[in-house]
Short mmCIF file of C-alpha atoms in Angstrom, two decimals:
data_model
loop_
_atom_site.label_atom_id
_atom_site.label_comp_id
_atom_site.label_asym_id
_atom_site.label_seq_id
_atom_site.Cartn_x
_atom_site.Cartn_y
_atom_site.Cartn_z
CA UNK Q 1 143.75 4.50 -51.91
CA UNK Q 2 140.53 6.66 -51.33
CA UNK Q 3 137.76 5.08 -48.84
CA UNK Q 4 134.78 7.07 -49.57
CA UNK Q 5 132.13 7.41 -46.84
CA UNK Q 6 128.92 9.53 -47.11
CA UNK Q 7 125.64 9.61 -45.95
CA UNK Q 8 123.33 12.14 -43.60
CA UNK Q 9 123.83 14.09 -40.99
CA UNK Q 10 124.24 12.24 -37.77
CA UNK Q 11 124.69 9.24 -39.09
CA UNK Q 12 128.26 9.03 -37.42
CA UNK Q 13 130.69 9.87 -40.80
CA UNK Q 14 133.11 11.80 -39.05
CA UNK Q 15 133.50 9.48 -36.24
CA UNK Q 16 133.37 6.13 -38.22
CA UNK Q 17 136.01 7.86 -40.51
CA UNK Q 18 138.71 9.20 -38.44
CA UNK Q 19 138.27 5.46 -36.40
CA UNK Q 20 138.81 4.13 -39.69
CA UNK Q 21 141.80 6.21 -40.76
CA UNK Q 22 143.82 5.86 -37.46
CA UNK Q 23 143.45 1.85 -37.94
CA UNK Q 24 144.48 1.97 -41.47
CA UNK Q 25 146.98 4.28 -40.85
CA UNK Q 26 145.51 6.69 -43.58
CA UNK Q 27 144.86 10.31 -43.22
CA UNK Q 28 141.16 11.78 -43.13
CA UNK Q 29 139.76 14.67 -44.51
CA UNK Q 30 136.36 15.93 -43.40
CA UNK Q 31 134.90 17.95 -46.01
CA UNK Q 32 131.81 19.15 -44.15
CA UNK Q 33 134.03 21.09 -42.29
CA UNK Q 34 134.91 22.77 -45.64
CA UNK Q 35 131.52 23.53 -46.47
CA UNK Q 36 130.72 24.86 -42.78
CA UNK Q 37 134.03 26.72 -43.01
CA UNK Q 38 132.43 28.83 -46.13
CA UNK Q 39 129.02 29.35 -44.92
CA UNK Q 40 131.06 30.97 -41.65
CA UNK Q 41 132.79 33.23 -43.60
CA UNK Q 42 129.83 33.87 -45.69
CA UNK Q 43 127.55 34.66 -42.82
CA UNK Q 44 130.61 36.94 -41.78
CA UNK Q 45 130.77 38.89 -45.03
CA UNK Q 46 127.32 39.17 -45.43
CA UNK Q 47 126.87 36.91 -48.22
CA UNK Q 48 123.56 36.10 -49.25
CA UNK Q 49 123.11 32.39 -48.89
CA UNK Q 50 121.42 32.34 -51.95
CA UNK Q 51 123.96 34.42 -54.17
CA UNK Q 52 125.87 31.68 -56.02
CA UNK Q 53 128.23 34.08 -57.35
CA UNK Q 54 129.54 35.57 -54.39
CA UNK Q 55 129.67 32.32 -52.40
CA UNK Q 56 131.77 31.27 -55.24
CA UNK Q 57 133.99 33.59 -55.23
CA UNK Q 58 134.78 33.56 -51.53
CA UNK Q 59 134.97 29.60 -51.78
CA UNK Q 60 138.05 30.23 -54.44
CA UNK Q 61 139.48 33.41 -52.61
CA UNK Q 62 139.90 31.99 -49.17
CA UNK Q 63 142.24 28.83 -48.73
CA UNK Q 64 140.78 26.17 -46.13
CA UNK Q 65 143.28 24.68 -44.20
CA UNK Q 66 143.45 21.85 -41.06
CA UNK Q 67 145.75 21.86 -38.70
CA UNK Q 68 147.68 18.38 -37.34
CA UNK Q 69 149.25 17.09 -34.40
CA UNK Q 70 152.25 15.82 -35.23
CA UNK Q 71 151.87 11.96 -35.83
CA UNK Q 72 148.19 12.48 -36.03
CA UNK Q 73 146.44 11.71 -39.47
CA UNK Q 74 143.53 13.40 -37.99
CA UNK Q 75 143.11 17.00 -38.17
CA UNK Q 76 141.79 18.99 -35.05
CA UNK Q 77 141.60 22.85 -36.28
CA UNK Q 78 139.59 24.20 -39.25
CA UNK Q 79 141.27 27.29 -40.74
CA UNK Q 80 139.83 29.86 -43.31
CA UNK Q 81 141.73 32.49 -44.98
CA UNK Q 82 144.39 32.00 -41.65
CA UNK Q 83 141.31 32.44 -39.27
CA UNK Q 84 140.38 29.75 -36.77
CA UNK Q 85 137.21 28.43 -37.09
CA UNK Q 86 137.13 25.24 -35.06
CA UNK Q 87 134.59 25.75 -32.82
CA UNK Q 88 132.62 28.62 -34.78
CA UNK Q 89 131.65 26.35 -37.41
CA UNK Q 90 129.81 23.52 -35.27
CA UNK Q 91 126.56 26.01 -33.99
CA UNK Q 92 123.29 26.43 -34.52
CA UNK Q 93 123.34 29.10 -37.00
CA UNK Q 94 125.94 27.47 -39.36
CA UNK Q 95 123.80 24.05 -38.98
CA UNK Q 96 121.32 26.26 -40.71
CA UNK Q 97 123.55 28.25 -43.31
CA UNK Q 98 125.54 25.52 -44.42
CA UNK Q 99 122.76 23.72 -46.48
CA UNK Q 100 121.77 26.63 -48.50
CA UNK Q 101 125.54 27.25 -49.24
CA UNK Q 102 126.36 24.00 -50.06
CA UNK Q 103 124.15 23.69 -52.89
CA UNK Q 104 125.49 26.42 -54.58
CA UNK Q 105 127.10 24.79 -57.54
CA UNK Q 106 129.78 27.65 -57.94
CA UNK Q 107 131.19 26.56 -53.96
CA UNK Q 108 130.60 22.66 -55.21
CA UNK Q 109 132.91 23.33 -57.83
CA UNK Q 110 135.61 25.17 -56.09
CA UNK Q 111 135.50 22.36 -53.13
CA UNK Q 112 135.34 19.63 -55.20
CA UNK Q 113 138.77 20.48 -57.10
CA UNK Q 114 140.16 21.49 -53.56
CA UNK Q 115 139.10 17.94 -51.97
CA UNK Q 116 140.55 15.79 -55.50
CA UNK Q 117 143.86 17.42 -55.03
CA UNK Q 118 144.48 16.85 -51.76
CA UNK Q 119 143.19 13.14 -51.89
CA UNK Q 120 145.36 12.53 -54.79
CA UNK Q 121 148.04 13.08 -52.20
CA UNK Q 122 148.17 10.01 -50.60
CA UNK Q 123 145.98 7.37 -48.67
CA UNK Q 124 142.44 8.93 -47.35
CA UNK Q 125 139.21 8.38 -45.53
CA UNK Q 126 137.17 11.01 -47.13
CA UNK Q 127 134.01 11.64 -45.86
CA UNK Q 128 131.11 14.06 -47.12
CA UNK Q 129 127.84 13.62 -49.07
CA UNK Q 130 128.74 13.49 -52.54
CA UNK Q 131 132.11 11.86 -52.06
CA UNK Q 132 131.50 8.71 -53.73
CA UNK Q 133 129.35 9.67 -56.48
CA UNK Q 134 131.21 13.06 -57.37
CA UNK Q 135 134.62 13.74 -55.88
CA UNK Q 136 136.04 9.78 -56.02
CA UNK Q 137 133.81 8.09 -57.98
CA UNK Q 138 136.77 5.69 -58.07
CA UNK Q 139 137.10 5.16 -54.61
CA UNK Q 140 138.48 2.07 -54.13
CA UNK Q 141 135.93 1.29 -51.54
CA UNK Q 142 132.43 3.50 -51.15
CA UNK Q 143 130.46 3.12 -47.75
CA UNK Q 144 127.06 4.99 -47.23
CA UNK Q 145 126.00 5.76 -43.48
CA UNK Q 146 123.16 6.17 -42.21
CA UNK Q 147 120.65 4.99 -39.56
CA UNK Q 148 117.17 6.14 -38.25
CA UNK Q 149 116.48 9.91 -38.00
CA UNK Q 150 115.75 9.59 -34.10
CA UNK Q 151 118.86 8.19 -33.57
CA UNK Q 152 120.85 10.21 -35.62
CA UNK Q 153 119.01 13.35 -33.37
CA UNK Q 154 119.58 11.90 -30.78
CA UNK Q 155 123.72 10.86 -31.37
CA UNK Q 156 123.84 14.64 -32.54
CA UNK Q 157 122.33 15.85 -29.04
CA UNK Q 158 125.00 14.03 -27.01
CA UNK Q 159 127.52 15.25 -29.39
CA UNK Q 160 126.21 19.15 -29.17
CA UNK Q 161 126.41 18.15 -25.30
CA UNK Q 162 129.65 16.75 -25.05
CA UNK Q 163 131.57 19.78 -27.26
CA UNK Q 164 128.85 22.49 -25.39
CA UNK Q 165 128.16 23.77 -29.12
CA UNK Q 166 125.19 23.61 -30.91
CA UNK Q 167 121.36 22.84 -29.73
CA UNK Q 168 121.01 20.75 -26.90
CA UNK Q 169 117.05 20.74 -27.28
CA UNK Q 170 115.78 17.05 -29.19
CA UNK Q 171 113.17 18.62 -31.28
CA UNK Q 172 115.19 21.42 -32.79
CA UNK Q 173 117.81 18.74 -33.59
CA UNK Q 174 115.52 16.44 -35.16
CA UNK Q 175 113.69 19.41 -37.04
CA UNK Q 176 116.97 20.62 -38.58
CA UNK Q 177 118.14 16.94 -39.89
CA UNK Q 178 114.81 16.43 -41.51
CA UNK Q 179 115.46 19.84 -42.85
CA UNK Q 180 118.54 19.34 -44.02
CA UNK Q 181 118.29 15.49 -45.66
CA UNK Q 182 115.52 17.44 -47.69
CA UNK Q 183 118.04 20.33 -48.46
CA UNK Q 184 120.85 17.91 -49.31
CA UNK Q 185 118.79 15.14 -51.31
CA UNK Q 186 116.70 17.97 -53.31
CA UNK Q 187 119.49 20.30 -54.76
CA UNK Q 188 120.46 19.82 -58.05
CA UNK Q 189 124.50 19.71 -57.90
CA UNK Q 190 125.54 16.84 -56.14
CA UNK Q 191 122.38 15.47 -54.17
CA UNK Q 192 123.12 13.16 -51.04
CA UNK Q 193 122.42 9.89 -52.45
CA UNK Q 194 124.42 6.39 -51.99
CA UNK Q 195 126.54 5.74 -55.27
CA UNK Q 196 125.57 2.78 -56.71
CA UNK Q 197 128.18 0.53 -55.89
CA UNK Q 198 128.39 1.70 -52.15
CA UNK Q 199 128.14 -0.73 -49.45
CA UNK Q 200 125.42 0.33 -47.25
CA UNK Q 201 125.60 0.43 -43.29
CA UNK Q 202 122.38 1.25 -41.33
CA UNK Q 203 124.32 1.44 -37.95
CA UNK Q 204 120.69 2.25 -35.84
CA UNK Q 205 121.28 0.01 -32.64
CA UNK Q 206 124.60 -1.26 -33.49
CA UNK Q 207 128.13 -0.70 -31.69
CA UNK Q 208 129.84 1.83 -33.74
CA UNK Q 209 132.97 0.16 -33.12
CA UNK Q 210 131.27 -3.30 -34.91
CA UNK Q 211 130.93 -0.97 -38.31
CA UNK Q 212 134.07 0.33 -37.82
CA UNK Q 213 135.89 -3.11 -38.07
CA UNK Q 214 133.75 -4.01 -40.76
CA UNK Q 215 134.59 -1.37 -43.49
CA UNK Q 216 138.80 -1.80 -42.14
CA UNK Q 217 138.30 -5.65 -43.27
CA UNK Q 218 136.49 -4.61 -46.49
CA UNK Q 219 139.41 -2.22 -47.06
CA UNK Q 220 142.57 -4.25 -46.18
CA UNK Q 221 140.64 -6.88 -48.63
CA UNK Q 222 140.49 -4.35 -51.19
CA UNK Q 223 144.26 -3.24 -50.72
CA UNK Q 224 145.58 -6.67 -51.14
CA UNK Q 225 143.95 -7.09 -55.09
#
C-alpha cells in the first residue's frame, strides 16, 4: 500500500510522514532528500543548474541510497554515489539549487523510476510534490499538506534552529518558500499541485499530532476494503 503525501515546503511532509509510517508500521521514503541529494552533487561538479542534460546524467550515474537503524522504517542518512550527505543537503545554498534542479525533466525522470521501484517494494509513506499525481497516481490514499506561508516560515525557522543548518533569519525563510512554491507550481514537468482526489489538510494552527491520527484512520479504513 502507497500513502501519498505532498504539498509545499514547510508544510510539515516529512514530519507528518515518518509519524505516519512508524504508526502504520510502514516504511517512508523522503524523496526531497533525493532531489537535494542531486543538486549537492551538482553544485559539487559544477553542473549548471540549468543544463538538463548533465543533471540528467548525474541523476542516473550516481545511486541514492538511505541508511536504517535496524528496526527503524525511517531512514536517518542520505547517501550519494557512497558519499554522506545528511547534513550537507539541508543548507541554505541547496534550499536555493534544489528548485532549479528539480525541474529538470531529465532528473524527474531518472527519480521518478528510482522512487516507483522502491515503493513497489513493500508498504510506504511517500512523500514529495508530485507523488500523488506522478509517481503513485494509484496511491491507495493521497493527502496534500499545506498551511499558511507564515507558518510554514516560521515551522522551517525552528527546524533550521533545532538541526543548526540552514537560515535562522524569518525573512530569508519566508522569501525562499515564496520563491520556491513559484519554482515548484510554474515548471512544466511535474508542477506541485494537489491530485485531484487528494484529501486536503491545511494544518495552520492545528496540533500536528491531530493530522497525524487523522490520515492513520483514513488509511487503516482504506486497508481493510
Amino acid at each position: 500500500m502507497i500513502i501519498a503525501i505532498d504539498g509545499p515546503s514547510g508544510a510539515g511532509k516529512s514530519t507528518v510522514a515518518k509519524a505516519v509510517a512508524k504508526k502504520l508500521g510502514f516504511s517512508c521514503l523522503d524523496t526531497g532528500a533525493m532531489y537535494r541529494a542531486v543538486a549537492w552533487q551538482a553544485v559539487q561538479d559544477g553542473i549548471g543548474l540549468d543544463d538538463n542534460e548533465a543533471l540528467g546524467a548525474l541523476a542516473l550515474a550516481k545511486d541514492i541510497a538511505f541508511g536504517h537503524t535496524a528496526g527503524d522504517p525511517i531512514p536517518k542518512r542520505v547517501f550519494i554515489g557512497g558519499i554522506e550527505v545528511t547534513d550537507a543537503i539541508r543548507t541554505a545554498a541547496i534550499d536555493k539549487a534544489v528548485s532549479p534542479v528539480s525541474a529538470a525533466p531529465a532528473v524527474r525522470e531518472a527519480l521518478v523510476a528510482q522512487q516507483q521501484r522502491i515503493g513497489e517494494a513493500g508498504d510506504y509513506v511517500v512523500e514529495g510534490r508530485d507523488i500523488g499525481t506522478v509517481v503513485f497516481p494509484d496511491a491507495a490514499l493521497k493527502v496534500f499538506l499545506t498551511a499558511t506561508d507564515e507558518e510554514r516560515a516560521h515551522r522551517r525557522v525552528r527546524q533550521n534552529v533545532d538541526r543548526s543548518i540552514g537560515s535562522f533569519d524569518y525573512d530569508e525563510v519566508l522569501a525562499d518558500l515564496l520563491r520556491r512554491d513559484e519554482h515548484d507550481s510554474a515548471r512544466a514537468t511535474s508542477p506541485l499541485c494537489a491530485a485531484a482526489d487528494a484529501v486536503v489538510f491545511d494544518s495552520t494552527g492545528r496540533y500536528i499530532e491531530e493530522v497525524i491520527d487523522e490520515i492513520c484512520a483514513m488509511a487503516r479504513e482504506r486497508m481493510q476494503k
